[in-house]
Coordinates of C-alpha atoms and ligand atoms in Angstrom, one line a residue:
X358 CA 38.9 -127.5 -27.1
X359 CA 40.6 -124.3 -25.4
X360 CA 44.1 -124.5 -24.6
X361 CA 45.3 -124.8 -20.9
X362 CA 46.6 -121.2 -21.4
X363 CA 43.4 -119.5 -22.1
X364 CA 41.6 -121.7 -18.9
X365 CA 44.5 -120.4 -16.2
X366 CA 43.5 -116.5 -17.6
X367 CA 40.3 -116.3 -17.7
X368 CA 40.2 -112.1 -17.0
X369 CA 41.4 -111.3 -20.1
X370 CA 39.1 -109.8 -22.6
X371 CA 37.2 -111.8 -24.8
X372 CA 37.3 -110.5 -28.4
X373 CA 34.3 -113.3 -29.4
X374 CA 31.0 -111.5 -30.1
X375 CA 32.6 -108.1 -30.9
X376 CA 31.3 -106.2 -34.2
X377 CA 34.1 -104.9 -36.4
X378 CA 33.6 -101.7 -34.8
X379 CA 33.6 -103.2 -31.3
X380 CA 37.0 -104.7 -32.3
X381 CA 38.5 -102.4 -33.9
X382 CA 37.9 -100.1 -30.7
X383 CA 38.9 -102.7 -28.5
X384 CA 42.4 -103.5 -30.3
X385 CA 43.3 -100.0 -31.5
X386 CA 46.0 -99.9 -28.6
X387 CA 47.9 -102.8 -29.7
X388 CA 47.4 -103.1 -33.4
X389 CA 49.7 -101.4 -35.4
X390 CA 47.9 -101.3 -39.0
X391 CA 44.2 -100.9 -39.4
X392 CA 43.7 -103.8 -41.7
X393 CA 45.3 -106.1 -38.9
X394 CA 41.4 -106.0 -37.6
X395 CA 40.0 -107.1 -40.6
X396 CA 42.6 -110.0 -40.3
X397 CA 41.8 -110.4 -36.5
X398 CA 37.6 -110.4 -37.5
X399 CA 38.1 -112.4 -40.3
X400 CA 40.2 -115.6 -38.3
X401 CA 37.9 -115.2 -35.7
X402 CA 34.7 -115.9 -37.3
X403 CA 35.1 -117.0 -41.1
X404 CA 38.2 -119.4 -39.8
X405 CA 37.1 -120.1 -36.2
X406 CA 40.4 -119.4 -34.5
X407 CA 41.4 -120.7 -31.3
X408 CA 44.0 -119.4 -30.5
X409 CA 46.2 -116.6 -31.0
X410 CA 48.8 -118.9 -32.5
X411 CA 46.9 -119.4 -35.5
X412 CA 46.6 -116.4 -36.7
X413 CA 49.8 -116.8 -38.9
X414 CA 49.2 -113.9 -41.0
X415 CA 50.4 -112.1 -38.1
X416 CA 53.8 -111.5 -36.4
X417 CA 54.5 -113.6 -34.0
X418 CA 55.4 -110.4 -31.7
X419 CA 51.8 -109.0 -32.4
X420 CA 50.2 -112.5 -31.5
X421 CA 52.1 -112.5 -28.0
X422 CA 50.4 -109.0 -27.4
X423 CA 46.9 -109.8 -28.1
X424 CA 47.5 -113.6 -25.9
X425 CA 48.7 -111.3 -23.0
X426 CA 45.2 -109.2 -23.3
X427 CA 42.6 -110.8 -24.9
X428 CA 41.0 -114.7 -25.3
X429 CA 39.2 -116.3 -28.1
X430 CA 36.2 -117.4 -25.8
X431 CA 35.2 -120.7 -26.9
X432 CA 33.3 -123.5 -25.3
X433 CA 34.8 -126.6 -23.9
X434 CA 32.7 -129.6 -26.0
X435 CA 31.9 -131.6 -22.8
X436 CA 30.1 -134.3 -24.7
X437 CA 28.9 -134.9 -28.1
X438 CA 26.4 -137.5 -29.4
X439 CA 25.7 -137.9 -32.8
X440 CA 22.2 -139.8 -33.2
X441 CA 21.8 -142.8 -36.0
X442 CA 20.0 -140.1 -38.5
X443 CA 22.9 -137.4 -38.1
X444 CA 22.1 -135.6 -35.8
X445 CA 24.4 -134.4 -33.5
X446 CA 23.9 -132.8 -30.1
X447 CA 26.6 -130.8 -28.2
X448 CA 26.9 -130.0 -24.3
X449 CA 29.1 -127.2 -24.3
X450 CA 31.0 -125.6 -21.1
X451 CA 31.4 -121.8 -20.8
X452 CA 33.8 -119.8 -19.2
X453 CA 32.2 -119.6 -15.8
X454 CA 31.1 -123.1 -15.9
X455 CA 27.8 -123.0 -17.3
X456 CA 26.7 -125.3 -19.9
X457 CA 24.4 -125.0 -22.4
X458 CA 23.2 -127.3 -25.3
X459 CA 23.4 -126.8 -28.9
X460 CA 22.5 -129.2 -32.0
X461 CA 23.5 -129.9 -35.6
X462 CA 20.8 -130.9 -37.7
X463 CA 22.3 -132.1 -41.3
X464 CA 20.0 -132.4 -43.8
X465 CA 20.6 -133.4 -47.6
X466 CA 24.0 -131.8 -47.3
X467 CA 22.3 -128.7 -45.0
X468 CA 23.2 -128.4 -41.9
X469 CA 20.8 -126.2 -39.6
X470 CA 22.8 -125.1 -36.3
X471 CA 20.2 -125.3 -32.8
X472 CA 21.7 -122.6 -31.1
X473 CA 20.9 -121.7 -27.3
X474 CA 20.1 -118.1 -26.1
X475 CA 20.2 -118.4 -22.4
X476 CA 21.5 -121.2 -20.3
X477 CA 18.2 -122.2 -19.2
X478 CA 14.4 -120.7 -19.6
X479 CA 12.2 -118.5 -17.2
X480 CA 9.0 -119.5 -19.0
X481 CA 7.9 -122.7 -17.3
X482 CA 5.7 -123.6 -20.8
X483 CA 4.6 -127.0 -19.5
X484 CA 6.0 -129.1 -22.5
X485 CA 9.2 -128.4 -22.7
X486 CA 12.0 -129.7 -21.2
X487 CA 14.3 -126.6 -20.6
X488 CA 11.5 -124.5 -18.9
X489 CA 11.3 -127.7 -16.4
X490 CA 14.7 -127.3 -14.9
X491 CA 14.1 -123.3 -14.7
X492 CA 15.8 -120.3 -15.2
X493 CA 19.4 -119.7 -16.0
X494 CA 21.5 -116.7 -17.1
X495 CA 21.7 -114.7 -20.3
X496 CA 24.2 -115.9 -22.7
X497 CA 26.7 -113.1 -24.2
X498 CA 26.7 -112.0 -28.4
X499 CA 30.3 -114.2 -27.5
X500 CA 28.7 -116.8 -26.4
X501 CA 26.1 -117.5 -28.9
X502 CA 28.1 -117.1 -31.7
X503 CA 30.5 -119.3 -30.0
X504 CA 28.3 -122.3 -30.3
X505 CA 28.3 -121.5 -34.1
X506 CA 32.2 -121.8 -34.0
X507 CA 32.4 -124.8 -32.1
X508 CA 30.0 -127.2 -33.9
X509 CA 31.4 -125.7 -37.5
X510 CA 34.8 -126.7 -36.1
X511 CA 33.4 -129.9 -34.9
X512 CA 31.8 -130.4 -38.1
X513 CA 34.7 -128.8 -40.2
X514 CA 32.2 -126.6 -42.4
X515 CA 32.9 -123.2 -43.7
X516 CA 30.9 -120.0 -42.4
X517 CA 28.6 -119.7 -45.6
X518 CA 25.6 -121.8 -46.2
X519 CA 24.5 -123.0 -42.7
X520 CA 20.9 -122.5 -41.1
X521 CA 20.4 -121.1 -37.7
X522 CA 17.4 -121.2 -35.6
X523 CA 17.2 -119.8 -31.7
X524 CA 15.4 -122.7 -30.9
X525 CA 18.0 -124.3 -28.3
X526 CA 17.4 -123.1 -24.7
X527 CA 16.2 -120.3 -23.8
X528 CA 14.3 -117.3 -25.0
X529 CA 15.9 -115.1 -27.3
X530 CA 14.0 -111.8 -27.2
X531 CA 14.5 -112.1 -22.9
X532 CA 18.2 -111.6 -24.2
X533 CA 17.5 -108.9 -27.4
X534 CA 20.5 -106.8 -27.1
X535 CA 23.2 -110.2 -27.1
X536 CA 20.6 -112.0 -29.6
X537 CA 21.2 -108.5 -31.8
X538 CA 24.7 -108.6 -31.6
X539 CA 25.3 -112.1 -32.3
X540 CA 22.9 -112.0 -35.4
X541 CA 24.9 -109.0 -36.6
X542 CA 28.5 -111.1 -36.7
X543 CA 26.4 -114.7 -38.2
X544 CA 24.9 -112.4 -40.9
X545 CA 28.3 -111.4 -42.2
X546 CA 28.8 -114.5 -43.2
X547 CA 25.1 -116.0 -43.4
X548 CA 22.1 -114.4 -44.8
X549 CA 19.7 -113.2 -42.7
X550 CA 17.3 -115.2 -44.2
X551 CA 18.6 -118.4 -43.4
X552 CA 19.0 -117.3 -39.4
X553 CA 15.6 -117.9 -37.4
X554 CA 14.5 -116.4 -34.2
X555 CA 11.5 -118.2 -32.6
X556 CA 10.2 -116.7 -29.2
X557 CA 6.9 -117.2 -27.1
X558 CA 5.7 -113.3 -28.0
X559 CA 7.6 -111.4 -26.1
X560 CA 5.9 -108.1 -27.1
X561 CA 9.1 -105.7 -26.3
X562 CA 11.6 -108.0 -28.3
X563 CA 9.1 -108.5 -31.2
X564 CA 8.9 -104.5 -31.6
X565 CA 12.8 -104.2 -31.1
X566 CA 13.5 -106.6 -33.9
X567 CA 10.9 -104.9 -36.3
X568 CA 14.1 -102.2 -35.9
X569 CA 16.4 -104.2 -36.6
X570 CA 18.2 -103.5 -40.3
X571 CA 19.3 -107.2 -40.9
X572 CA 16.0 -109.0 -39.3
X573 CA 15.9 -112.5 -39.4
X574 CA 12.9 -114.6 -40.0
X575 CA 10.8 -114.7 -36.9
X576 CA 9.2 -117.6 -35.6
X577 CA 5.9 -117.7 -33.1
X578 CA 5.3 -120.5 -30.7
X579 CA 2.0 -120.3 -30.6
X580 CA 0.3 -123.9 -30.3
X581 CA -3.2 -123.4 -28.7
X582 CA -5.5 -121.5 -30.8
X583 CA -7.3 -119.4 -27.7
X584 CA -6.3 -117.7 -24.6
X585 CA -6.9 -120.1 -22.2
X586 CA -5.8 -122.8 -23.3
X587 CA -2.2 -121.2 -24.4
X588 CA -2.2 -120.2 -20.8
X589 CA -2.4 -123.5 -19.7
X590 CA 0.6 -124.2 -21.6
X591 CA 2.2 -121.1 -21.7
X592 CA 2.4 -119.1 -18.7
X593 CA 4.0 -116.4 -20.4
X594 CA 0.5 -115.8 -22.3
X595 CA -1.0 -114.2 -18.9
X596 CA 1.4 -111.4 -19.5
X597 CA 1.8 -111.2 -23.2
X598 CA -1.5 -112.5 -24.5
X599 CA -2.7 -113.9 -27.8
X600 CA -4.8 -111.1 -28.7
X601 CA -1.8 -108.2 -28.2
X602 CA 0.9 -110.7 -29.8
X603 CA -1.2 -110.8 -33.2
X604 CA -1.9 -107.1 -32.9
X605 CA 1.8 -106.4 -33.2
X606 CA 2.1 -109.3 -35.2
X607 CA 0.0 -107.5 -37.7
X608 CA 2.4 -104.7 -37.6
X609 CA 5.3 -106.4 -37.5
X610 CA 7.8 -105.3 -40.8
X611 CA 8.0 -108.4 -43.3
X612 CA 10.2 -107.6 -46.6
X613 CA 8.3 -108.4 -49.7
X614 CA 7.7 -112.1 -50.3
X615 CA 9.0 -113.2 -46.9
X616 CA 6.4 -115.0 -44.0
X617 CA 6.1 -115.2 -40.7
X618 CA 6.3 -118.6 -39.0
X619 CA 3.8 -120.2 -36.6
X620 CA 5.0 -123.1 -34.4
X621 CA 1.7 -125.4 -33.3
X622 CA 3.2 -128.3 -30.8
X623 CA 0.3 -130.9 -31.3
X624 CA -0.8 -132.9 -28.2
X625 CA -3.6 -135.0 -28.3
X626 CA -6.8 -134.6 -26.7
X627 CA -5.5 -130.6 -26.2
X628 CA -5.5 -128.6 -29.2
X629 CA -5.2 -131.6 -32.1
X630 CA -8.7 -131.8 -33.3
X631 CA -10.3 -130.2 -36.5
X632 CA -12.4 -127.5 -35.0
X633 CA -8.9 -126.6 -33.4
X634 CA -7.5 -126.6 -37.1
X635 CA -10.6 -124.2 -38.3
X636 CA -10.3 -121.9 -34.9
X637 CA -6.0 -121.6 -35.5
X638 CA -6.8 -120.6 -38.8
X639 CA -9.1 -117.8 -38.4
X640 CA -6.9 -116.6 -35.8
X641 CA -3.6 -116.0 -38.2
X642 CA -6.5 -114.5 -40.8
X643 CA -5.1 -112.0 -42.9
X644 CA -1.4 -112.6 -42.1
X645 CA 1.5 -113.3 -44.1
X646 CA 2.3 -116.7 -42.3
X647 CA 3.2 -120.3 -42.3
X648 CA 2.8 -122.8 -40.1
X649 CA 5.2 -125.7 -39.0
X650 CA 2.9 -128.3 -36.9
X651 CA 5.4 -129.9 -34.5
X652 CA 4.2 -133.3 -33.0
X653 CA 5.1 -133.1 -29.2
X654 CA 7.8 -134.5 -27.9
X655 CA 7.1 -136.5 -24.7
X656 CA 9.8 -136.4 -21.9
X657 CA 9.4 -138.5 -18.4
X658 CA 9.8 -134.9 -16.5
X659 CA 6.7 -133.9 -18.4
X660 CA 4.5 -136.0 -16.9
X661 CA 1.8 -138.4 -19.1
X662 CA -0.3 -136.3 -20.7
X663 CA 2.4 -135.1 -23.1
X664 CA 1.6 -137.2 -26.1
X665 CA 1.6 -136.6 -29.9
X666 CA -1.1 -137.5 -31.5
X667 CA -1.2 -140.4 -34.0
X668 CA 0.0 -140.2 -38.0
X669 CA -3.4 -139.5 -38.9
X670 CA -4.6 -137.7 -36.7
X671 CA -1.5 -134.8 -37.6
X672 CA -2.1 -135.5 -41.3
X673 CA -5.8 -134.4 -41.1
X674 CA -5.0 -131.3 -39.5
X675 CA -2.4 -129.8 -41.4
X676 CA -4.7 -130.8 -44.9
X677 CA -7.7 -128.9 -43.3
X678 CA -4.9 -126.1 -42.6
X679 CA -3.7 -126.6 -46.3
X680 CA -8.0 -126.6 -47.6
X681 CA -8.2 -123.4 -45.4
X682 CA -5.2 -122.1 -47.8
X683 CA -2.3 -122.3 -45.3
X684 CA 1.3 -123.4 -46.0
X685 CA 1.3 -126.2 -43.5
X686 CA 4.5 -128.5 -42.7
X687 CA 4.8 -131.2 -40.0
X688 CA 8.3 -130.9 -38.2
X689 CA 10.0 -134.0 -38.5
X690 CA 11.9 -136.1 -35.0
X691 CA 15.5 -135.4 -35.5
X692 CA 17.8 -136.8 -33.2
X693 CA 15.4 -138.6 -30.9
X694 CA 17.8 -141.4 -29.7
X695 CA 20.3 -138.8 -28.5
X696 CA 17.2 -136.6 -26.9
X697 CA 18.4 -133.4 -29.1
X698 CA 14.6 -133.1 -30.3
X699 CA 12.3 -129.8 -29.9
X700 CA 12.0 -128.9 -26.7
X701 CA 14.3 -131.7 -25.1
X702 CA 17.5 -129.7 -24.0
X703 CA 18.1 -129.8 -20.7
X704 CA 22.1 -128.9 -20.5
X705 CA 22.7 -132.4 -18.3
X706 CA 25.1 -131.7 -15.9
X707 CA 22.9 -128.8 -14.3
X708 CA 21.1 -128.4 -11.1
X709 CA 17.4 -128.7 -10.9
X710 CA 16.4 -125.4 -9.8
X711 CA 12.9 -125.9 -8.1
X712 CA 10.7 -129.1 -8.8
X713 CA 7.2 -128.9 -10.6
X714 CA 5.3 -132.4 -9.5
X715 CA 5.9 -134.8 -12.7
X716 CA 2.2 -135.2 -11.6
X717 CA 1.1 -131.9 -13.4
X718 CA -1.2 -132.5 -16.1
X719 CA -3.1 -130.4 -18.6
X720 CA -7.1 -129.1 -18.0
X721 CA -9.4 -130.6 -20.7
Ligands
LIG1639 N1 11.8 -119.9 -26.3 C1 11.7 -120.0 -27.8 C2 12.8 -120.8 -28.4 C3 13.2 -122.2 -27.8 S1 12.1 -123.6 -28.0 C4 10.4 -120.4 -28.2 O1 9.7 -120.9 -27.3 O2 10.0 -120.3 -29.3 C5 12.0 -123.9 -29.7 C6 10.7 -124.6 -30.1 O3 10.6 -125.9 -29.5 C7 9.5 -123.8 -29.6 O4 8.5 -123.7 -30.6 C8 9.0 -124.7 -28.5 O5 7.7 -124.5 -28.1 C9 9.3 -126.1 -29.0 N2 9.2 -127.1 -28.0 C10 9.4 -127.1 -26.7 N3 9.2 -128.2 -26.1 C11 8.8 -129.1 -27.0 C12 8.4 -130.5 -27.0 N4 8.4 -131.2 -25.9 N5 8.0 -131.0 -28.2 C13 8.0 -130.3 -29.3 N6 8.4 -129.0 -29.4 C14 8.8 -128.4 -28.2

């Protein structure tokens, strides 16, 4: 996707991920008109520009200045697999060889970008995919927004009207300040409303983003309704546990009209039952909240007792949700012959880091 030229000089700066007043700083020395960096911002991320050469509103001369010091820093699309109901899952190469996975999900004409935050997860939450193969580093504001670029280009769609959701790999508030950045150059184009950040609860990021001037909707994996069983799943809840992440939950700034959003993985014979329904509910009492009930998906590294429960059995529990009052949705399988559903990135191509026995099973 990148020309040779920008792969043999990979230490010049990349201007992808800089706010207008990064960039402006950043090319004061070799622009010669202020507006130029309203030109530069605007090919960059309403276009998707890929390279200096097409920035034709530009002279030639000033193009050959900002190819000697800078580089548009997109991803090479390593492979691309578009599943029978649209979906379409992208492996996508960075700069220092990492790859990371991001997904378009089209939907009646919508398309909702899967974007990655890190190029890998820490979290070891025993359903998912990612947090099997382990830990891998921070992605740059560049770099997410990046992704964005790439499948638009892919996808030839404009900058407006799209859906985002940090739901690819990774965990967004373990990478706040790139997250930040990134949101602040997609919500120039895309309402903040229509961008998603879902985390485990990371307490620190959760009361960052409650600062944040453009917040986007926030998303909480959740799915067990008490301590220990969301520890079993979620190792993450020994340090950040249920009872503090509602506490700041309950804090947490929500314009007028707007929700939070609970993700509940369902797996049967864990947390699937009716008396699981009544307990999730008086949990989220009082708060301003959806919840999106999200079948799990099984994967052969996840070992057997991964498994959804059956139609009827999800049914039932988002209608006792719905009785008890609750906006309750089931998240439909997108992409599931190309394995671009939740939780199922896994950035082929990587090296396991560390091996957890495929043997692992759940208590209960
Ligand atoms: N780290 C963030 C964002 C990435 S995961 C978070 O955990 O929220 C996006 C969503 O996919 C999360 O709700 C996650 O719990 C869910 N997920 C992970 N593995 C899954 C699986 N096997 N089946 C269904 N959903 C899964």
């Amino acid at each position: 996707m990148i020309p040779s030229s920008e792969i043999s000089s990979p230490n010049r700066a990349d201007l992808l991920g800089l706010s207008r007043e990064q960039l402006a700083a950043v090319l004061a020395p070799v622009v010669d008109k202020p507006f130029r960096v309203k030109q530069i911002y605007q090919a960059l991320y309403e276009r998707g520009a890929r390279d200096f050469s097409d920035l034709t509103d530009l002279s030639k001369e000033l193009r050959a200045r900002l190819a000697e010091r800078f580089r548009i820093g997109l991803p090479v699309m390593t492979s691309r697999h578009e599943s029978a109901d649209g979906t379409c899952k992208y492996l996508l190469r960075l700069h220092d060889g990492t790859t990371v996975e991001a997904v378009d999900i089209p939907d009646e004409g919508r398309h909702t970008f899967c974007i990655s935050s890190q190029a890998g997860c820490a979290l070891a939450c025993t359903f998912c995919v990612t947090g099997y193969w382990g830990a891998g580093r921070n992605l740059t504001a560049g770099e997410i927004v990046a992704q964005v670029l790439a499948i638009r280009a892919d996808r030839k769609l404009p900058a407006e009207g799209l859906n985002i959701v940090f739901m690819g790999m990774g965990e967004p508030l373990l990478n706040v300040e790139s997250v930040q950045g990134a949101v602040e150059i997609l919500t120039e184009f895309i309402s903040p409303h229509r961008i998603t950040v879902s985390t485990v609860g990371i307490l620190p990021g959760i009361e960052e983003m409650a600062r944040w001037v453009r917040r986007p909707n926030l998303a909480i994996s959740l799915h067990a309704p008490d301590e220990e069983r969301r520890s079993a799943v979620m190792p993450v809840n020994r340090t950040y546990p249920l009872a503090d992440l509602l506490k700041a939950l309950r804090r947490y700034p929500l314009e007028k009209g707007r929700k939070l959003t609970f993700e509940y993985i369902l797996i049967r014979n864990f947390n699937d039952s009716l008396r699981d329904a009544d307990q999730l509910s008086r949990l989220l009492s009082g708060l301003k909240a959806k919840i999106n009930l999200i079948p799990v998906n099984p994967d052969p590294v996840l070992g057997e007792r991964m498994v959804p429960p059956d139609d009827a059995r999800v049914e039932a529990f988002k209608e006792r949700l719905r009785q008890r009052g609750w906006i309750a949705t089931v998240r439909r399988r997108r992409g599931d012959d190309v394995a671009a559903a939740c939780g199922q990135l896994r950035a082929f191509g990587r090296e396991a880091r560390g091996f957890r026995g495929k043997g692992e099973t759940l208590p209960g």
